[in-house]
């Protein structure tokens, strides 16, 4: 019954490595989001996408890029991982543009950069 | 800029008792949505309850209810008859109107709720 799937629950990477975090939703949602969750800071938006190949920067896009080649898949890319990118990453999706739309979250990907 | 503030980093409640989690927000909009999300330990974040800003009636979902004070920009969550399964991180979130040109949801910093047996 999983609707938003994040490919990796736990990752350990080295500084400077390129990291891909994958997110797939099976609900035909238009909008997809990548958040970063840190203690005391809540959820901060990195990027979101409202359509295939469309993306907008969130509040903390520096050091990250995204790719949305297919409607169901939204990837977060760390071109050169740094220790300050150690965090929990949450993917979420919503349908359409209605105000009532509820975010459906994935289980999260906990990334440790050494 | 819109902001969401949760001033209680951590709360505790005795099993079967009632607890209220606070949330305030700042916006100049009149039409928006507010949400409470729950994140159990090591588990997926899920919706608890949502409130439409244009509705005066407070939303209720079983043991969960909100006290929505639009003028005060306050949106607190009341959990009645607390259960051990209610232990989680709770996030308050604001969704601006689409007329604002953004799809961004804005989250508070969270309140960790502990339920004592």
PDB file of C-alpha atoms in Angstrom:
ATOM      1  CA  UNK A   1       0.000   0.000   0.000  1.00  0.00           C
ATOM      2  CA  UNK A   2       3.072   2.223  -0.236  1.00  0.00           C
ATOM      3  CA  UNK A   3       2.343   5.298  -2.379  1.00  0.00           C
ATOM      4  CA  UNK A   4       5.552   7.367  -2.141  1.00  0.00           C
ATOM      5  CA  UNK A   5       8.700   5.279  -2.211  1.00  0.00           C
ATOM      6  CA  UNK A   6      12.167   6.535  -1.421  1.00  0.00           C
ATOM      7  CA  UNK A   7      14.719   4.102  -2.720  1.00  0.00           C
ATOM      8  CA  UNK A   8      17.149   4.243   0.182  1.00  0.00           C
ATOM      9  CA  UNK A   9      16.312   4.482   3.884  1.00  0.00           C
ATOM     10  CA  UNK A  10      19.934   4.830   4.984  1.00  0.00           C
ATOM     11  CA  UNK A  11      22.989   5.962   3.032  1.00  0.00           C
ATOM     12  CA  UNK A  12      26.571   6.608   4.047  1.00  0.00           C
ATOM     13  CA  UNK A  13      28.679   8.579   1.597  1.00  0.00           C
ATOM     14  CA  UNK A  14      32.087  10.212   1.514  1.00  0.00           C
ATOM     15  CA  UNK A  15      32.711  13.922   1.155  1.00  0.00           C
ATOM     16  CA  UNK A  16      32.853  14.854  -2.505  1.00  0.00           C
ATOM     17  CA  UNK A  17      30.789  11.923  -3.730  1.00  0.00           C
ATOM     18  CA  UNK A  18      27.833  12.443  -6.026  1.00  0.00           C
ATOM     19  CA  UNK A  19      24.648  11.266  -4.342  1.00  0.00           C
ATOM     20  CA  UNK A  20      21.301  10.418  -5.893  1.00  0.00           C
ATOM     21  CA  UNK A  21      18.150  10.192  -3.810  1.00  0.00           C
ATOM     22  CA  UNK A  22      15.238   8.707  -5.712  1.00  0.00           C
ATOM     23  CA  UNK A  23      11.547   9.163  -5.080  1.00  0.00           C
ATOM     24  CA  UNK A  24       8.697   7.462  -6.911  1.00  0.00           C
ATOM     25  CA  UNK A  25       4.960   7.992  -6.422  1.00  0.00           C
ATOM     26  CA  UNK A  26       2.214   5.833  -7.872  1.00  0.00           C
ATOM     27  CA  UNK A  27      -0.687   8.254  -7.418  1.00  0.00           C
ATOM     28  CA  UNK A  28      -0.289  10.260 -10.628  1.00  0.00           C
ATOM     29  CA  UNK A  29       0.424  13.401  -8.602  1.00  0.00           C
ATOM     30  CA  UNK A  30       1.480  16.567 -10.394  1.00  0.00           C
ATOM     31  CA  UNK A  31       3.478  18.098  -7.564  1.00  0.00           C
ATOM     32  CA  UNK A  32       6.512  16.590  -5.906  1.00  0.00           C
ATOM     33  CA  UNK A  33       8.709  17.998  -3.169  1.00  0.00           C
ATOM     34  CA  UNK A  34      12.046  17.389  -1.521  1.00  0.00           C
ATOM     35  CA  UNK A  35      12.411  18.487   2.103  1.00  0.00           C
ATOM     36  CA  UNK A  36      15.301  18.353   4.477  1.00  0.00           C
ATOM     37  CA  UNK A  37      14.527  17.611   8.130  1.00  0.00           C
ATOM     38  CA  UNK A  38      16.927  18.619  10.886  1.00  0.00           C
ATOM     39  CA  UNK A  39      16.311  18.696  14.660  1.00  0.00           C
ATOM     40  CA  UNK A  40      15.124  22.098  15.791  1.00  0.00           C
ATOM     41  CA  UNK A  41      14.727  23.341  12.231  1.00  0.00           C
ATOM     42  CA  UNK A  42      11.672  21.389  11.139  1.00  0.00           C
ATOM     43  CA  UNK A  43      11.182  20.695   7.446  1.00  0.00           C
ATOM     44  CA  UNK A  44      12.835  22.981   4.962  1.00  0.00           C
ATOM     45  CA  UNK A  45      11.963  22.890   1.283  1.00  0.00           C
ATOM     46  CA  UNK A  46      14.866  22.180  -1.065  1.00  0.00           C
ATOM     47  CA  UNK A  47      13.093  21.966  -4.420  1.00  0.00           C
ATOM     48  CA  UNK A  48       9.683  21.222  -5.764  1.00  0.00           C
ATOM     49  CA  UNK A  49       8.311  20.281  -9.157  1.00  0.00           C
ATOM     50  CA  UNK A  50       4.817  20.980 -10.455  1.00  0.00           C
ATOM     51  CA  UNK A  51       5.177  19.115 -13.739  1.00  0.00           C
ATOM     52  CA  UNK A  52       7.557  16.970 -15.732  1.00  0.00           C
ATOM     53  CA  UNK A  53      10.822  18.835 -16.359  1.00  0.00           C
ATOM     54  CA  UNK A  54       9.531  21.789 -14.302  1.00  0.00           C
ATOM     55  CA  UNK A  55      11.157  22.709 -11.038  1.00  0.00           C
ATOM     56  CA  UNK A  56      11.378  25.593  -8.635  1.00  0.00           C
ATOM     57  CA  UNK A  57      13.858  26.337  -5.913  1.00  0.00           C
ATOM     58  CA  UNK A  58      12.739  26.105  -2.360  1.00  0.00           C
ATOM     59  CA  UNK A  59      14.286  27.791   0.632  1.00  0.00           C
ATOM     60  CA  UNK A  60      17.607  25.922   0.719  1.00  0.00           C
ATOM     61  CA  UNK A  61      18.543  24.823  -2.834  1.00  0.00           C
ATOM     62  CA  UNK A  62      22.273  25.489  -2.543  1.00  0.00           C
ATOM     63  CA  UNK A  63      24.316  22.352  -3.069  1.00  0.00           C
ATOM     64  CA  UNK A  64      21.380  20.430  -4.531  1.00  0.00           C
ATOM     65  CA  UNK A  65      19.814  19.849  -7.919  1.00  0.00           C
ATOM     66  CA  UNK A  66      16.780  17.863  -9.021  1.00  0.00           C
ATOM     67  CA  UNK A  67      15.518  15.954 -11.990  1.00  0.00           C
ATOM     68  CA  UNK A  68      11.996  15.085 -13.048  1.00  0.00           C
ATOM     69  CA  UNK A  69      11.999  13.297 -16.377  1.00  0.00           C
ATOM     70  CA  UNK A  70       8.846  11.295 -15.676  1.00  0.00           C
ATOM     71  CA  UNK A  71       5.762  12.306 -13.742  1.00  0.00           C
ATOM     72  CA  UNK A  72       6.160   9.601 -11.128  1.00  0.00           C
ATOM     73  CA  UNK A  73       9.851  10.106 -10.362  1.00  0.00           C
ATOM     74  CA  UNK A  74      11.620  13.021  -8.676  1.00  0.00           C
ATOM     75  CA  UNK A  75      15.323  12.734  -7.966  1.00  0.00           C
ATOM     76  CA  UNK A  76      17.436  14.814  -5.619  1.00  0.00           C
ATOM     77  CA  UNK A  77      21.099  15.113  -6.541  1.00  0.00           C
ATOM     78  CA  UNK A  78      23.999  16.190  -4.373  1.00  0.00           C
ATOM     79  CA  UNK A  79      26.727  16.964  -6.895  1.00  0.00           C
ATOM     80  CA  UNK A  80      29.516  16.920  -4.310  1.00  0.00           C
ATOM     81  CA  UNK A  81      28.347  15.794  -0.908  1.00  0.00           C
ATOM     82  CA  UNK A  82      29.550  17.691   2.132  1.00  0.00           C
ATOM     83  CA  UNK A  83      29.305  16.881   5.830  1.00  0.00           C
ATOM     84  CA  UNK A  84      26.764  19.658   6.375  1.00  0.00           C
ATOM     85  CA  UNK A  85      24.389  17.771   4.100  1.00  0.00           C
ATOM     86  CA  UNK A  86      24.111  14.968   6.636  1.00  0.00           C
ATOM     87  CA  UNK A  87      20.397  14.939   7.302  1.00  0.00           C
ATOM     88  CA  UNK A  88      17.038  13.242   6.832  1.00  0.00           C
ATOM     89  CA  UNK A  89      15.552  13.846   3.397  1.00  0.00           C
ATOM     90  CA  UNK A  90      11.823  13.564   2.858  1.00  0.00           C
ATOM     91  CA  UNK A  91      10.049  13.314  -0.459  1.00  0.00           C
ATOM     92  CA  UNK A  92       6.372  14.216  -0.739  1.00  0.00           C
ATOM     93  CA  UNK A  93       3.723  14.643  -3.405  1.00  0.00           C
ATOM     94  CA  UNK A  94       0.306  16.222  -3.912  1.00  0.00           C
ATOM     95  CA  UNK A  95      -2.197  16.199  -6.750  1.00  0.00           C
ATOM     96  CA  UNK A  96      -3.121  19.336  -8.711  1.00  0.00           C
ATOM     97  CA  UNK A  97      -3.365  22.816  -7.309  1.00  0.00           C
ATOM     98  CA  UNK A  98      -6.283  22.707  -4.888  1.00  0.00           C
ATOM     99  CA  UNK A  99      -5.666  24.206  -1.499  1.00  0.00           C
ATOM    100  CA  UNK A 100      -6.984  21.136   0.242  1.00  0.00           C
ATOM    101  CA  UNK A 101      -4.240  18.925  -1.052  1.00  0.00           C
ATOM    102  CA  UNK A 102      -2.535  16.884   1.569  1.00  0.00           C
ATOM    103  CA  UNK A 103       1.127  16.038   1.281  1.00  0.00           C
ATOM    104  CA  UNK A 104       1.820  12.309   1.035  1.00  0.00           C
ATOM    105  CA  UNK A 105       5.276  11.586   2.357  1.00  0.00           C
ATOM    106  CA  UNK A 106       7.798   8.864   1.738  1.00  0.00           C
ATOM    107  CA  UNK A 107       9.497   7.086   4.622  1.00  0.00           C
ATOM    108  CA  UNK A 108      12.581   9.283   4.378  1.00  0.00           C
ATOM    109  CA  UNK A 109      16.233   8.810   3.477  1.00  0.00           C
ATOM    110  CA  UNK A 110      18.772   9.336   6.207  1.00  0.00           C
ATOM    111  CA  UNK A 111      22.044  10.444   4.657  1.00  0.00           C
ATOM    112  CA  UNK A 112      25.343  10.502   6.501  1.00  0.00           C
ATOM    113  CA  UNK A 113      28.278  12.191   4.802  1.00  0.00           C
ATOM    114  CA  UNK A 114      31.674  11.320   6.291  1.00  0.00           C
TER     115      UNK A 114
ATOM    116  CA  UNK B   1       7.025  36.158   4.523  1.00  0.00           C
ATOM    117  CA  UNK B   2       4.845  33.494   6.001  1.00  0.00           C
ATOM    118  CA  UNK B   3       6.139  31.735   9.085  1.00  0.00           C
ATOM    119  CA  UNK B   4       4.915  28.961  11.342  1.00  0.00           C
ATOM    120  CA  UNK B   5       5.969  28.833  14.985  1.00  0.00           C
ATOM    121  CA  UNK B   6       5.712  25.917  17.378  1.00  0.00           C
ATOM    122  CA  UNK B   7       6.951  27.183  20.711  1.00  0.00           C
ATOM    123  CA  UNK B   8       6.928  23.844  22.548  1.00  0.00           C
ATOM    124  CA  UNK B   9       9.876  21.652  21.482  1.00  0.00           C
ATOM    125  CA  UNK B  10       8.686  18.850  23.740  1.00  0.00           C
ATOM    126  CA  UNK B  11       5.531  17.954  25.642  1.00  0.00           C
ATOM    127  CA  UNK B  12       4.544  15.066  27.897  1.00  0.00           C
ATOM    128  CA  UNK B  13       1.122  13.709  28.681  1.00  0.00           C
ATOM    129  CA  UNK B  14      -0.136  10.914  30.847  1.00  0.00           C
ATOM    130  CA  UNK B  15      -1.956   8.122  29.061  1.00  0.00           C
ATOM    131  CA  UNK B  16      -5.723   8.827  28.843  1.00  0.00           C
ATOM    132  CA  UNK B  17      -5.196  12.535  29.570  1.00  0.00           C
ATOM    133  CA  UNK B  18      -5.617  15.499  27.230  1.00  0.00           C
ATOM    134  CA  UNK B  19      -2.812  17.572  25.767  1.00  0.00           C
ATOM    135  CA  UNK B  20      -2.744  20.685  23.592  1.00  0.00           C
ATOM    136  CA  UNK B  21       0.034  21.497  21.152  1.00  0.00           C
ATOM    137  CA  UNK B  22       0.431  25.135  20.124  1.00  0.00           C
ATOM    138  CA  UNK B  23       1.008  26.628  16.704  1.00  0.00           C
ATOM    139  CA  UNK B  24       0.975  30.205  15.519  1.00  0.00           C
ATOM    140  CA  UNK B  25       1.527  31.467  12.024  1.00  0.00           C
ATOM    141  CA  UNK B  26       1.980  34.713  10.215  1.00  0.00           C
ATOM    142  CA  UNK B  27       0.333  35.555   6.915  1.00  0.00           C
ATOM    143  CA  UNK B  28      -1.398  38.412   5.170  1.00  0.00           C
ATOM    144  CA  UNK B  29      -3.575  36.029   3.181  1.00  0.00           C
ATOM    145  CA  UNK B  30      -7.212  35.363   3.992  1.00  0.00           C
ATOM    146  CA  UNK B  31      -7.653  32.035   2.243  1.00  0.00           C
ATOM    147  CA  UNK B  32      -5.305  29.190   3.130  1.00  0.00           C
ATOM    148  CA  UNK B  33      -5.100  25.750   4.732  1.00  0.00           C
ATOM    149  CA  UNK B  34      -3.540  24.613   7.947  1.00  0.00           C
ATOM    150  CA  UNK B  35      -2.430  21.095   8.762  1.00  0.00           C
ATOM    151  CA  UNK B  36      -1.126  19.000  11.610  1.00  0.00           C
ATOM    152  CA  UNK B  37       1.155  16.149  10.611  1.00  0.00           C
ATOM    153  CA  UNK B  38       2.394  13.326  12.824  1.00  0.00           C
ATOM    154  CA  UNK B  39       5.760  11.605  12.461  1.00  0.00           C
ATOM    155  CA  UNK B  40       6.056   8.509  14.669  1.00  0.00           C
ATOM    156  CA  UNK B  41       9.585   7.350  15.491  1.00  0.00           C
ATOM    157  CA  UNK B  42      11.264   5.936  12.376  1.00  0.00           C
ATOM    158  CA  UNK B  43       7.995   5.990  10.497  1.00  0.00           C
ATOM    159  CA  UNK B  44       6.330   7.922   7.733  1.00  0.00           C
ATOM    160  CA  UNK B  45       4.794  11.338   8.305  1.00  0.00           C
ATOM    161  CA  UNK B  46       1.028  11.265   8.064  1.00  0.00           C
ATOM    162  CA  UNK B  47      -1.779  13.803   8.191  1.00  0.00           C
ATOM    163  CA  UNK B  48      -3.594  14.192  11.487  1.00  0.00           C
ATOM    164  CA  UNK B  49      -6.052  16.946  10.680  1.00  0.00           C
ATOM    165  CA  UNK B  50      -6.565  19.943   8.394  1.00  0.00           C
ATOM    166  CA  UNK B  51      -8.476  23.197   8.586  1.00  0.00           C
ATOM    167  CA  UNK B  52      -9.760  25.505   5.859  1.00  0.00           C
ATOM    168  CA  UNK B  53      -9.206  29.150   6.788  1.00  0.00           C
ATOM    169  CA  UNK B  54     -12.617  30.222   5.511  1.00  0.00           C
ATOM    170  CA  UNK B  55     -14.408  27.783   7.823  1.00  0.00           C
ATOM    171  CA  UNK B  56     -15.164  29.043  11.303  1.00  0.00           C
ATOM    172  CA  UNK B  57     -15.960  25.589  12.606  1.00  0.00           C
ATOM    173  CA  UNK B  58     -13.008  23.812  14.140  1.00  0.00           C
ATOM    174  CA  UNK B  59     -11.994  20.556  12.459  1.00  0.00           C
ATOM    175  CA  UNK B  60     -12.304  17.302  14.394  1.00  0.00           C
ATOM    176  CA  UNK B  61     -11.023  13.808  13.680  1.00  0.00           C
ATOM    177  CA  UNK B  62     -11.952  11.335  16.389  1.00  0.00           C
ATOM    178  CA  UNK B  63      -9.723  12.154  19.405  1.00  0.00           C
ATOM    179  CA  UNK B  64      -7.999  14.995  17.568  1.00  0.00           C
ATOM    180  CA  UNK B  65      -9.437  18.487  17.317  1.00  0.00           C
ATOM    181  CA  UNK B  66      -8.134  21.947  16.593  1.00  0.00           C
ATOM    182  CA  UNK B  67      -8.756  25.360  18.054  1.00  0.00           C
ATOM    183  CA  UNK B  68      -8.502  27.681  15.066  1.00  0.00           C
ATOM    184  CA  UNK B  69      -8.370  31.370  15.952  1.00  0.00           C
ATOM    185  CA  UNK B  70      -8.016  33.175  12.628  1.00  0.00           C
ATOM    186  CA  UNK B  71      -7.693  36.684  13.988  1.00  0.00           C
ATOM    187  CA  UNK B  72      -5.029  35.569  16.443  1.00  0.00           C
ATOM    188  CA  UNK B  73      -3.377  33.381  13.788  1.00  0.00           C
ATOM    189  CA  UNK B  74      -3.382  30.464  16.154  1.00  0.00           C
ATOM    190  CA  UNK B  75      -3.957  26.802  15.322  1.00  0.00           C
ATOM    191  CA  UNK B  76      -3.587  24.479  18.296  1.00  0.00           C
ATOM    192  CA  UNK B  77      -4.073  20.713  18.306  1.00  0.00           C
ATOM    193  CA  UNK B  78      -5.902  18.984  21.136  1.00  0.00           C
ATOM    194  CA  UNK B  79      -5.418  15.280  21.657  1.00  0.00           C
ATOM    195  CA  UNK B  80      -7.988  13.716  23.965  1.00  0.00           C
ATOM    196  CA  UNK B  81      -7.671  10.359  25.738  1.00  0.00           C
ATOM    197  CA  UNK B  82      -3.984  10.162  24.806  1.00  0.00           C
ATOM    198  CA  UNK B  83      -2.671   6.753  23.799  1.00  0.00           C
ATOM    199  CA  UNK B  84       0.838   5.341  23.684  1.00  0.00           C
ATOM    200  CA  UNK B  85       0.590   5.321  19.898  1.00  0.00           C
ATOM    201  CA  UNK B  86       0.219   9.102  19.912  1.00  0.00           C
ATOM    202  CA  UNK B  87       3.878   9.470  20.853  1.00  0.00           C
ATOM    203  CA  UNK B  88       5.458  11.196  17.872  1.00  0.00           C
ATOM    204  CA  UNK B  89       6.813  14.413  16.449  1.00  0.00           C
ATOM    205  CA  UNK B  90       3.970  16.732  15.484  1.00  0.00           C
ATOM    206  CA  UNK B  91       4.387  19.374  12.818  1.00  0.00           C
ATOM    207  CA  UNK B  92       2.105  22.282  12.119  1.00  0.00           C
ATOM    208  CA  UNK B  93       2.019  23.369   8.474  1.00  0.00           C
ATOM    209  CA  UNK B  94       0.587  26.246   6.462  1.00  0.00           C
ATOM    210  CA  UNK B  95      -0.362  26.102   2.805  1.00  0.00           C
ATOM    211  CA  UNK B  96      -0.686  29.508   1.070  1.00  0.00           C
ATOM    212  CA  UNK B  97      -3.348  30.100  -1.562  1.00  0.00           C
ATOM    213  CA  UNK B  98      -2.476  29.218  -5.150  1.00  0.00           C
ATOM    214  CA  UNK B  99      -3.167  32.841  -6.056  1.00  0.00           C
ATOM    215  CA  UNK B 100       0.050  33.630  -4.228  1.00  0.00           C
ATOM    216  CA  UNK B 101       1.877  31.864  -7.035  1.00  0.00           C
ATOM    217  CA  UNK B 102       3.491  29.239  -4.879  1.00  0.00           C
ATOM    218  CA  UNK B 103       2.927  25.623  -3.990  1.00  0.00           C
ATOM    219  CA  UNK B 104       5.092  25.841  -0.917  1.00  0.00           C
ATOM    220  CA  UNK B 105       3.956  24.379   2.347  1.00  0.00           C
ATOM    221  CA  UNK B 106       5.570  25.987   5.371  1.00  0.00           C
ATOM    222  CA  UNK B 107       6.317  23.861   8.404  1.00  0.00           C
ATOM    223  CA  UNK B 108       6.967  24.644  12.027  1.00  0.00           C
ATOM    224  CA  UNK B 109       9.932  23.194  13.897  1.00  0.00           C
ATOM    225  CA  UNK B 110       7.879  20.438  15.493  1.00  0.00           C
ATOM    226  CA  UNK B 111       6.787  19.357  18.962  1.00  0.00           C
ATOM    227  CA  UNK B 112       7.883  16.005  20.313  1.00  0.00           C
ATOM    228  CA  UNK B 113       5.062  14.429  22.279  1.00  0.00           C
ATOM    229  CA  UNK B 114       5.825  11.809  24.892  1.00  0.00           C
ATOM    230  CA  UNK B 115       3.020   9.687  26.287  1.00  0.00           C
ATOM    231  CA  UNK B 116       3.613   8.309  29.774  1.00  0.00           C
ATOM    232  CA  UNK B 117       2.082   4.986  30.787  1.00  0.00           C
TER     233      UNK B 117
END
